[in-house]
PDB file of N, CA and C in Angstrom:
ATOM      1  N   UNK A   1     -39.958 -10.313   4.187  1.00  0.00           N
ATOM      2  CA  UNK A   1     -39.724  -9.538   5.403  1.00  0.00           C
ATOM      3  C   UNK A   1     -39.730  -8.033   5.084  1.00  0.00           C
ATOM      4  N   UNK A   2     -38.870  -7.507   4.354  1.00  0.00           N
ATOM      5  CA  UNK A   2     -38.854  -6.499   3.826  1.00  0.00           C
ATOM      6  C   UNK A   2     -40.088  -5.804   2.973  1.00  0.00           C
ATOM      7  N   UNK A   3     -40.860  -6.447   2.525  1.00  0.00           N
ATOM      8  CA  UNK A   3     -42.044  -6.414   1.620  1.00  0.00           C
ATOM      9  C   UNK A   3     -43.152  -5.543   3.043  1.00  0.00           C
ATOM     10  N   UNK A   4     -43.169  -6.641   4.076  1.00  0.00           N
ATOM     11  CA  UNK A   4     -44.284  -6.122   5.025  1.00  0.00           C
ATOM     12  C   UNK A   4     -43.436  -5.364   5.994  1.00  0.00           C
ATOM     13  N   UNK A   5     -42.471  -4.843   6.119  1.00  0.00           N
ATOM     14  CA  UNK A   5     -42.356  -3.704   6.584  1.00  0.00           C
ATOM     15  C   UNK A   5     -42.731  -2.613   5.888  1.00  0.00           C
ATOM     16  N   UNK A   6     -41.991  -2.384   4.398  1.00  0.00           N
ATOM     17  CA  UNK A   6     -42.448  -1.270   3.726  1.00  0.00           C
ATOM     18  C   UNK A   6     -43.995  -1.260   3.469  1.00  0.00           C
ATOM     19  N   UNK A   7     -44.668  -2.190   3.578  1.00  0.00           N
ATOM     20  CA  UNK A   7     -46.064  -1.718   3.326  1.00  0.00           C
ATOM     21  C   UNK A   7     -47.100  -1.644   4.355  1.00  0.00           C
ATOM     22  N   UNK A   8     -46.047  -1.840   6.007  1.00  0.00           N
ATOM     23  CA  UNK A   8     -46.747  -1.353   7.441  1.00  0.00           C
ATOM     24  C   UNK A   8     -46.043   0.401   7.044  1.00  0.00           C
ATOM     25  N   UNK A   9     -45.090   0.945   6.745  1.00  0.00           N
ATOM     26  CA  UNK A   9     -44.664   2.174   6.546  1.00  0.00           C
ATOM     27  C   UNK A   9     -45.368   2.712   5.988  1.00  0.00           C
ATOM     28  N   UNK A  10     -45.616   2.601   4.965  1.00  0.00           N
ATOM     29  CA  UNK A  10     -46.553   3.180   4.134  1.00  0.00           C
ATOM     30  C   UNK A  10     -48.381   3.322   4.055  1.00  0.00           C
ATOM     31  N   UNK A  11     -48.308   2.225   5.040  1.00  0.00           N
ATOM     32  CA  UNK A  11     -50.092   2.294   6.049  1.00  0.00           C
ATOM     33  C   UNK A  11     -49.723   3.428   6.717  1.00  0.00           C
ATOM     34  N   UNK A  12     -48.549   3.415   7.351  1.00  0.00           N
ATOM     35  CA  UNK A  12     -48.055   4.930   8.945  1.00  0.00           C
ATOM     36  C   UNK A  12     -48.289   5.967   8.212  1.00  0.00           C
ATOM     37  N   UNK A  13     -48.406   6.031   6.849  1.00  0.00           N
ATOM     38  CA  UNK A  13     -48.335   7.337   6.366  1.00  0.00           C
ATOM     39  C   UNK A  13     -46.783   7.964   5.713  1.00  0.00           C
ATOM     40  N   UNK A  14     -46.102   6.732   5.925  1.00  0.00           N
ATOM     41  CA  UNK A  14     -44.314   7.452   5.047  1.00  0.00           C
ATOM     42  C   UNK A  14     -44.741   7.541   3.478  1.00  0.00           C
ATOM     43  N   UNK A  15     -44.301   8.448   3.336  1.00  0.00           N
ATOM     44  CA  UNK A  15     -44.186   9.062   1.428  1.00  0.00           C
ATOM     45  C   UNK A  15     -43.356   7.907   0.712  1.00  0.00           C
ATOM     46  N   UNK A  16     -42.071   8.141   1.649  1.00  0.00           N
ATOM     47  CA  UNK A  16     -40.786   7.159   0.279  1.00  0.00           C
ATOM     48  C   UNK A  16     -40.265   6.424   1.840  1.00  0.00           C
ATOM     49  N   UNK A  17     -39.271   5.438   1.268  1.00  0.00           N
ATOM     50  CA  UNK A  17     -38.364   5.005   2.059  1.00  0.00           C
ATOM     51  C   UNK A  17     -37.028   4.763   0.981  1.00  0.00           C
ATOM     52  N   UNK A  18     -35.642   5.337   1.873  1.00  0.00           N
ATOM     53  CA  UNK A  18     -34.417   5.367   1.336  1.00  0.00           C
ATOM     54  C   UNK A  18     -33.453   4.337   1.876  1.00  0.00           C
ATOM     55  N   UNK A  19     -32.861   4.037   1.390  1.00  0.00           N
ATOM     56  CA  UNK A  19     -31.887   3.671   1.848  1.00  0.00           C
ATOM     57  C   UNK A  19     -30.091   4.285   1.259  1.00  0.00           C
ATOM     58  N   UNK A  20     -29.736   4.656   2.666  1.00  0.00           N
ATOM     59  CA  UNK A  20     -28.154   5.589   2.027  1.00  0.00           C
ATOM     60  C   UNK A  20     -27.097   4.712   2.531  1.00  0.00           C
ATOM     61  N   UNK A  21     -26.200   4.452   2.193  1.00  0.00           N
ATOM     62  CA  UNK A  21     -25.078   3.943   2.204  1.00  0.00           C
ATOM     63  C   UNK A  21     -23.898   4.328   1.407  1.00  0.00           C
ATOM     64  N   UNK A  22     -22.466   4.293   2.352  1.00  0.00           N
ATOM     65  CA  UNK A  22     -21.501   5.063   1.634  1.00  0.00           C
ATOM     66  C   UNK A  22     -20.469   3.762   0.969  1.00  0.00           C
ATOM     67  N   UNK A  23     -21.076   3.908  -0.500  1.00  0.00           N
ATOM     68  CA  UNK A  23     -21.027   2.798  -1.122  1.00  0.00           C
ATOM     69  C   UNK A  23     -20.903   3.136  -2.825  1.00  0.00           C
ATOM     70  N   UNK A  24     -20.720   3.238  -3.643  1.00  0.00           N
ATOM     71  CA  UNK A  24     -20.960   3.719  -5.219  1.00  0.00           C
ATOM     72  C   UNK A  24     -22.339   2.649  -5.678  1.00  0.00           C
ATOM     73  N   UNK A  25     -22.816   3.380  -6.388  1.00  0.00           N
ATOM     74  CA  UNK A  25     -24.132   2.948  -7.265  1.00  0.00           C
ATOM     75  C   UNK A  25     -23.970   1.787  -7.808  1.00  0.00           C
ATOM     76  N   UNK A  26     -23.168   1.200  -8.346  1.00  0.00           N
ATOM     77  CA  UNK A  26     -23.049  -0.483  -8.648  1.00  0.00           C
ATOM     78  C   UNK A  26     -23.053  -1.013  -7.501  1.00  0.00           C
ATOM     79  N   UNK A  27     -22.416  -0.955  -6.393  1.00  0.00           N
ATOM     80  CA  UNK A  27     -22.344  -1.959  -5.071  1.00  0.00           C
ATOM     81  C   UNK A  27     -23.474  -1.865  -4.546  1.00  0.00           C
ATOM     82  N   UNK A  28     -24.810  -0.755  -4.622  1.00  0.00           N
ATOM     83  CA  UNK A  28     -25.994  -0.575  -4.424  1.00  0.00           C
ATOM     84  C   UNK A  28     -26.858  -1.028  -4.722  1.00  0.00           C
ATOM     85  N   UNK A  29     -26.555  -1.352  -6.503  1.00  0.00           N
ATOM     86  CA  UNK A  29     -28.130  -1.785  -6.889  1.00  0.00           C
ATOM     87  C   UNK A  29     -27.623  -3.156  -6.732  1.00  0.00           C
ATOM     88  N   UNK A  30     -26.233  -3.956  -7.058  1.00  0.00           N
ATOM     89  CA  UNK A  30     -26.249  -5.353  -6.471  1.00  0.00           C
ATOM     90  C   UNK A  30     -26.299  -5.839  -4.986  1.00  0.00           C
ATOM     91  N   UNK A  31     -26.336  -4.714  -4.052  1.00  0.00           N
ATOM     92  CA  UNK A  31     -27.199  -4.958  -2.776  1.00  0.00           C
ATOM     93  C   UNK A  31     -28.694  -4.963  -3.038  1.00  0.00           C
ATOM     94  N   UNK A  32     -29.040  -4.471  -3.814  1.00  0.00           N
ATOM     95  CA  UNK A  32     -30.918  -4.372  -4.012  1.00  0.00           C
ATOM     96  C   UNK A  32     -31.296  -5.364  -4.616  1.00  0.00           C
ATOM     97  N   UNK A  33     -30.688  -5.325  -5.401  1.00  0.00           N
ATOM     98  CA  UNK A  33     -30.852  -7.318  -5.911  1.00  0.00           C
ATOM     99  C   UNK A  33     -30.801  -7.974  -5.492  1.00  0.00           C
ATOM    100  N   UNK A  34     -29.859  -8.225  -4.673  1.00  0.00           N
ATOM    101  CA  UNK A  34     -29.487  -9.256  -3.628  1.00  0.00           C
ATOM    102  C   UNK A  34     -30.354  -9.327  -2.840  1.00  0.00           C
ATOM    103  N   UNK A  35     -31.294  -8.107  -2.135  1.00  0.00           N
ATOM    104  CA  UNK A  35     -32.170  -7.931  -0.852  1.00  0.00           C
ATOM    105  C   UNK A  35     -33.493  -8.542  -2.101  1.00  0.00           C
ATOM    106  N   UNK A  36     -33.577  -8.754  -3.314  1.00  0.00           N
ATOM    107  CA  UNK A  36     -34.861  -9.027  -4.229  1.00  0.00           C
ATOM    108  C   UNK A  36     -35.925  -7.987  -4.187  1.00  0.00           C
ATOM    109  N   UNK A  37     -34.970  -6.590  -4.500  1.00  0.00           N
ATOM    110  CA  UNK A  37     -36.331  -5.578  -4.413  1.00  0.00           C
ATOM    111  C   UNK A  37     -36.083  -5.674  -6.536  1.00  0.00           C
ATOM    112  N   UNK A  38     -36.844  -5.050  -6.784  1.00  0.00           N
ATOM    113  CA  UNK A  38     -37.913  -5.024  -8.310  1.00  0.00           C
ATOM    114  C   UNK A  38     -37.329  -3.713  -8.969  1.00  0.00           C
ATOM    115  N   UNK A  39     -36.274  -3.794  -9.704  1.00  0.00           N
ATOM    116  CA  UNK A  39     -35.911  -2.519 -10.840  1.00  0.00           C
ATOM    117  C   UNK A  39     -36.965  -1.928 -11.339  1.00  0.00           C
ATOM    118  N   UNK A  40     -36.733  -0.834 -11.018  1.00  0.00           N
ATOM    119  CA  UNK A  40     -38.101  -0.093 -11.873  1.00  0.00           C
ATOM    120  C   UNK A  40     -36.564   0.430 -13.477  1.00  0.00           C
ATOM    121  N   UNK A  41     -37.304  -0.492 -13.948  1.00  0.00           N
ATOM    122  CA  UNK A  41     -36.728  -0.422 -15.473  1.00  0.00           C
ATOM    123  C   UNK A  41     -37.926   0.255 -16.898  1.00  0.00           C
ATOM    124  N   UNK A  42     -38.169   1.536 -16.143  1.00  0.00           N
ATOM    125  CA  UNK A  42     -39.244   2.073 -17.076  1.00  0.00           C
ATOM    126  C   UNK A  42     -37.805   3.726 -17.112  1.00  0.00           C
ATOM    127  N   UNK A  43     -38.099   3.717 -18.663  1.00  0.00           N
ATOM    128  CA  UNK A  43     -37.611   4.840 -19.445  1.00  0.00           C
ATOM    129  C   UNK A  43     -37.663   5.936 -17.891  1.00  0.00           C
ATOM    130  N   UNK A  44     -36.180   5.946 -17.340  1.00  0.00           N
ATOM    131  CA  UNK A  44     -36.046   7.558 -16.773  1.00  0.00           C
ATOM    132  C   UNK A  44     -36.414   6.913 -15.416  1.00  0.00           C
ATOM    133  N   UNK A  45     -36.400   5.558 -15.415  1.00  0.00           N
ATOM    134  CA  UNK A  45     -36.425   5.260 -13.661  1.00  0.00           C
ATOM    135  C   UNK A  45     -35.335   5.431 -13.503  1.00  0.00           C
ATOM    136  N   UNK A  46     -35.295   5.540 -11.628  1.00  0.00           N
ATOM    137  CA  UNK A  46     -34.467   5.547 -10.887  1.00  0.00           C
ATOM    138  C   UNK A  46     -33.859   4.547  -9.674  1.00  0.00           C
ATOM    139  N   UNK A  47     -33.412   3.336 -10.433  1.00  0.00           N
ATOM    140  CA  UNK A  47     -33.379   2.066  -9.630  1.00  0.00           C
ATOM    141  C   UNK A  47     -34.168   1.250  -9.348  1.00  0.00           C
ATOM    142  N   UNK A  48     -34.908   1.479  -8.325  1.00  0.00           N
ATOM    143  CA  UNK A  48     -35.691   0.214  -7.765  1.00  0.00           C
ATOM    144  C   UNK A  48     -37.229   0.786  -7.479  1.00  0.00           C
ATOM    145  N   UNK A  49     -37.919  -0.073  -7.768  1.00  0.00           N
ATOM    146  CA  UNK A  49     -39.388   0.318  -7.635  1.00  0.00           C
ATOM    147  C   UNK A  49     -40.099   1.435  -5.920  1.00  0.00           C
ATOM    148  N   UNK A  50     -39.762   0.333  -5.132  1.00  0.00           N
ATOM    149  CA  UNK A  50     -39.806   0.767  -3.969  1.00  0.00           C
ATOM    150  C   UNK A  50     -39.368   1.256  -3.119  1.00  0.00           C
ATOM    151  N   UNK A  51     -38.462   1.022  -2.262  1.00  0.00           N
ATOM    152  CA  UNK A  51     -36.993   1.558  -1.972  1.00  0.00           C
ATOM    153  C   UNK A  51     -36.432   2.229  -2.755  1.00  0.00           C
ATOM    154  N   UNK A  52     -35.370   3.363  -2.024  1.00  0.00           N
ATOM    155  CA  UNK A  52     -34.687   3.943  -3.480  1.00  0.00           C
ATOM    156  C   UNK A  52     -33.305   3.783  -2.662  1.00  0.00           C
ATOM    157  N   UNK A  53     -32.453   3.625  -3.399  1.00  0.00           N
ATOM    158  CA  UNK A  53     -31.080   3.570  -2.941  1.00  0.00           C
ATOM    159  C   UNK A  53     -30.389   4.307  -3.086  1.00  0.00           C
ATOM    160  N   UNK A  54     -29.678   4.999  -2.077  1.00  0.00           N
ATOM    161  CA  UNK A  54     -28.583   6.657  -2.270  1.00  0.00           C
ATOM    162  C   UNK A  54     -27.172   6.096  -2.158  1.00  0.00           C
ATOM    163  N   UNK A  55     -26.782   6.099  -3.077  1.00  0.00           N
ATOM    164  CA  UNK A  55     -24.999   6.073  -2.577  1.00  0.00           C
ATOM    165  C   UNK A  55     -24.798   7.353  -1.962  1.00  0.00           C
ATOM    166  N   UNK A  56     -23.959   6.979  -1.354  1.00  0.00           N
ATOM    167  CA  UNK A  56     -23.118   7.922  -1.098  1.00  0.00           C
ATOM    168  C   UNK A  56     -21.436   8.116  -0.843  1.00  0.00           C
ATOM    169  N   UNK A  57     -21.343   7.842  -1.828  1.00  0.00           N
ATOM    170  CA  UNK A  57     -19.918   7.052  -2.362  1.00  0.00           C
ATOM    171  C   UNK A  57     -18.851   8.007  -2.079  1.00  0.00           C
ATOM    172  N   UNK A  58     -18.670   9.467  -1.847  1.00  0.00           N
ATOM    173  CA  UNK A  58     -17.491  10.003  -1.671  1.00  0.00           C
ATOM    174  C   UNK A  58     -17.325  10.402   0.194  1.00  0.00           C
ATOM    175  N   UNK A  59     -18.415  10.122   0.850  1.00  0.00           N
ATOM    176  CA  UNK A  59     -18.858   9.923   2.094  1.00  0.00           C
ATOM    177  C   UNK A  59     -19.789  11.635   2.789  1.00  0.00           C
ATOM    178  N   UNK A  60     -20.062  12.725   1.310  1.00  0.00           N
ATOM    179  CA  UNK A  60     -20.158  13.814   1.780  1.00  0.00           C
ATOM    180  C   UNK A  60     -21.054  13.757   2.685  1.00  0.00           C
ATOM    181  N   UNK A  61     -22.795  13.457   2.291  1.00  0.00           N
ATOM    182  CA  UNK A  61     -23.710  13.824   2.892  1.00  0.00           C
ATOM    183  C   UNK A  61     -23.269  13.273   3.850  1.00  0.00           C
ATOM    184  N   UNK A  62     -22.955  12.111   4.447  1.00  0.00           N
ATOM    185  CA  UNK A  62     -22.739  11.304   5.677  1.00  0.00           C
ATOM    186  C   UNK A  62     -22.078  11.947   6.310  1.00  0.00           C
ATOM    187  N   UNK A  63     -20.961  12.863   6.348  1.00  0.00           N
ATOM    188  CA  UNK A  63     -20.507  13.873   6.653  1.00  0.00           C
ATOM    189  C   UNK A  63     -21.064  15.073   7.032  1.00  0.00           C
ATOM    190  N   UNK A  64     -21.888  15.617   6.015  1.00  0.00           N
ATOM    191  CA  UNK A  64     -22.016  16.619   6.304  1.00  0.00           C
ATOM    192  C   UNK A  64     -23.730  16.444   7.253  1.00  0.00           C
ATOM    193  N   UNK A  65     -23.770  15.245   7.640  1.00  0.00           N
ATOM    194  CA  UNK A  65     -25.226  15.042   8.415  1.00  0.00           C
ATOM    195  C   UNK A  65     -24.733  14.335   9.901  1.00  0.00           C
ATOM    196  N   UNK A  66     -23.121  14.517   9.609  1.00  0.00           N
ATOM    197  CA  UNK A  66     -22.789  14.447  10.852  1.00  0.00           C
ATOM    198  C   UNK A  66     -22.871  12.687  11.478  1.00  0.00           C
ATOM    199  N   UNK A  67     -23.235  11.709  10.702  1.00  0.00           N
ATOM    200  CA  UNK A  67     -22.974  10.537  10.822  1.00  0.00           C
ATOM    201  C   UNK A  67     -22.126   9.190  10.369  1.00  0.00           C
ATOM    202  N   UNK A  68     -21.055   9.868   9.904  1.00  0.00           N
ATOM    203  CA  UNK A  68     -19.626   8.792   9.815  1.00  0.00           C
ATOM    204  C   UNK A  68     -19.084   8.553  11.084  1.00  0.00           C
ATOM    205  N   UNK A  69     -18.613   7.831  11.035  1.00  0.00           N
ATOM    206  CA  UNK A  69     -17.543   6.604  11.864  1.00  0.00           C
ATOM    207  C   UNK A  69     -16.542   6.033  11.252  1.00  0.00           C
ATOM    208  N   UNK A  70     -15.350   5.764  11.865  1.00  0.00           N
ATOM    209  CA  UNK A  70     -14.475   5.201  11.015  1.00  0.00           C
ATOM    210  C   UNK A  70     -14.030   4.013  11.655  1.00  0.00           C
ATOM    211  N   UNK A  71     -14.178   2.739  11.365  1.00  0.00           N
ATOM    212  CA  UNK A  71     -13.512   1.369  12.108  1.00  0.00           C
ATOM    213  C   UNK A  71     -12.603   0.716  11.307  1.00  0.00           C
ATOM    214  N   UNK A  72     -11.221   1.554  11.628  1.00  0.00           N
ATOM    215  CA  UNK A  72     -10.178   1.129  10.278  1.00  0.00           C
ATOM    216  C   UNK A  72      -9.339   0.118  11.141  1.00  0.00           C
ATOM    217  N   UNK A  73      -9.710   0.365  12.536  1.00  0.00           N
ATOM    218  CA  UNK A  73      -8.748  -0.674  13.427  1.00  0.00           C
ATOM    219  C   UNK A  73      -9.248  -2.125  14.027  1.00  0.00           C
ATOM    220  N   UNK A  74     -10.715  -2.136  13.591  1.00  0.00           N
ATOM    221  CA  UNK A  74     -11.550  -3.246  14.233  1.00  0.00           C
ATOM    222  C   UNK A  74     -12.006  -3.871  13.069  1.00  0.00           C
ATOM    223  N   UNK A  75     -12.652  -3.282  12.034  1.00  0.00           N
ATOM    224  CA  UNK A  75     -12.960  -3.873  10.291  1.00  0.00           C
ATOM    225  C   UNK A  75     -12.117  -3.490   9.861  1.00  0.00           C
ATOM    226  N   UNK A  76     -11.094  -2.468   9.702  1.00  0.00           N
ATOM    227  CA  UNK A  76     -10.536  -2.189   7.891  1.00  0.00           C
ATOM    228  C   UNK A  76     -11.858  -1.749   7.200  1.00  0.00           C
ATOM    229  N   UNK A  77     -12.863  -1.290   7.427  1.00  0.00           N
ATOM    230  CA  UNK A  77     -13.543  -0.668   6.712  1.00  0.00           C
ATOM    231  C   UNK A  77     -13.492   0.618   6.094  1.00  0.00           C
ATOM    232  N   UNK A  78     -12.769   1.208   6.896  1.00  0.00           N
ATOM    233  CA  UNK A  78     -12.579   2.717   6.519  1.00  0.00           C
ATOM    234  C   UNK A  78     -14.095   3.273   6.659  1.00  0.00           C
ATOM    235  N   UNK A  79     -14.240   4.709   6.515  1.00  0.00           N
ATOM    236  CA  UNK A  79     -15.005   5.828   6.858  1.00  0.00           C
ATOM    237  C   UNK A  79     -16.687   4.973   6.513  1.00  0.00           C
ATOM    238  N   UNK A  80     -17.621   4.699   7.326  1.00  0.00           N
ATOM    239  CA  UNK A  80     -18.859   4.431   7.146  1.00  0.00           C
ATOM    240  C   UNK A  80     -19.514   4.923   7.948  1.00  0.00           C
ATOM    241  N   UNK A  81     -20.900   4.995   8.007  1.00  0.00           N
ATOM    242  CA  UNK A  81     -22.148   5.583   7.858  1.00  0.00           C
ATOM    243  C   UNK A  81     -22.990   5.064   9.213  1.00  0.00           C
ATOM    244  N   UNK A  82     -23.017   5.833  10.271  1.00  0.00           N
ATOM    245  CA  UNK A  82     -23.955   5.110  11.090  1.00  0.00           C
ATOM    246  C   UNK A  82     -24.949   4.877  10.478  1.00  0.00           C
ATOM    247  N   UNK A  83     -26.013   3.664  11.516  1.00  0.00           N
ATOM    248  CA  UNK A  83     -27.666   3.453  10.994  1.00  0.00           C
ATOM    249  C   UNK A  83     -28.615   4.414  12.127  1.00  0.00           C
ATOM    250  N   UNK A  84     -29.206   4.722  11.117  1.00  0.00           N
ATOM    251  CA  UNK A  84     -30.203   5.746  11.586  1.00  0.00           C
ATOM    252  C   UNK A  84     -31.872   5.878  11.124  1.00  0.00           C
ATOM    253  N   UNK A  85     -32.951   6.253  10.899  1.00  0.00           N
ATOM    254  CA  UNK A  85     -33.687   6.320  10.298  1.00  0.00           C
ATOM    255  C   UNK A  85     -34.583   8.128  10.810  1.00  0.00           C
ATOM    256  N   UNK A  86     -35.524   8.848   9.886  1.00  0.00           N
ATOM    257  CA  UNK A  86     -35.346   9.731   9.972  1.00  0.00           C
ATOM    258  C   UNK A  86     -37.099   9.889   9.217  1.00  0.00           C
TER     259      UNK A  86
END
C-alpha cells in the first residue's frame, strides 16, 4: 500500500517524502519497521531508504509550525502533532 503511494508521489513530481512525529528516534525507526519500509544501512545513512522519519521528540518544530494538540483528557497522550501534509 504504502509502496504505490510513494511511487504515484514521486511520478507527481515530489523530491522526498517525510514523515514527522513527536516521538524519539527509537519509537520511529520501530514504527518504520513495523510499516516494512527498507533501512538504508549504507555507511552515513539516514534511516530508511525511502521515507525518512523526523522525530520530533521534544515537540519543538510541532510547535513552532504551529501544529500540536494536546488530548490528555480523552487519550492520556499528552502534547501530539496534528496530521497534515505539505
Amino acid at each position: 500500500k504504502q509502496k504505490k503511494a510513494y511511487d504515484m508521489m514521486k511520478k507527481l513530481g515530489v523530491d522526498e517524502v517525510y514523515c514527522l512525529s513527536v516521538n524519539d528516534a527509537f519509537v520511529m525507526r520501530q514504527w518504520g519497521l513495523h510499516q516494512g519500509l527498507t533501512e538504508d544501512k549504507t555507511v552515513g545513512g539516514l534511516g530508511f531508504e525511502k521515507v525518512k522519519l523526523l522525530p520530533d521528540g521534544a515537540c519543538q518544530f510541532t510547535r513552532g509550525m504551529g501544529m500540536s494538540c494536546v488530548w490528555d483528557s480523552e487519550r492520556g497522550f499528552g502534547e501530539r502533532t496534528w496530521r497534515y501534509s505539505a
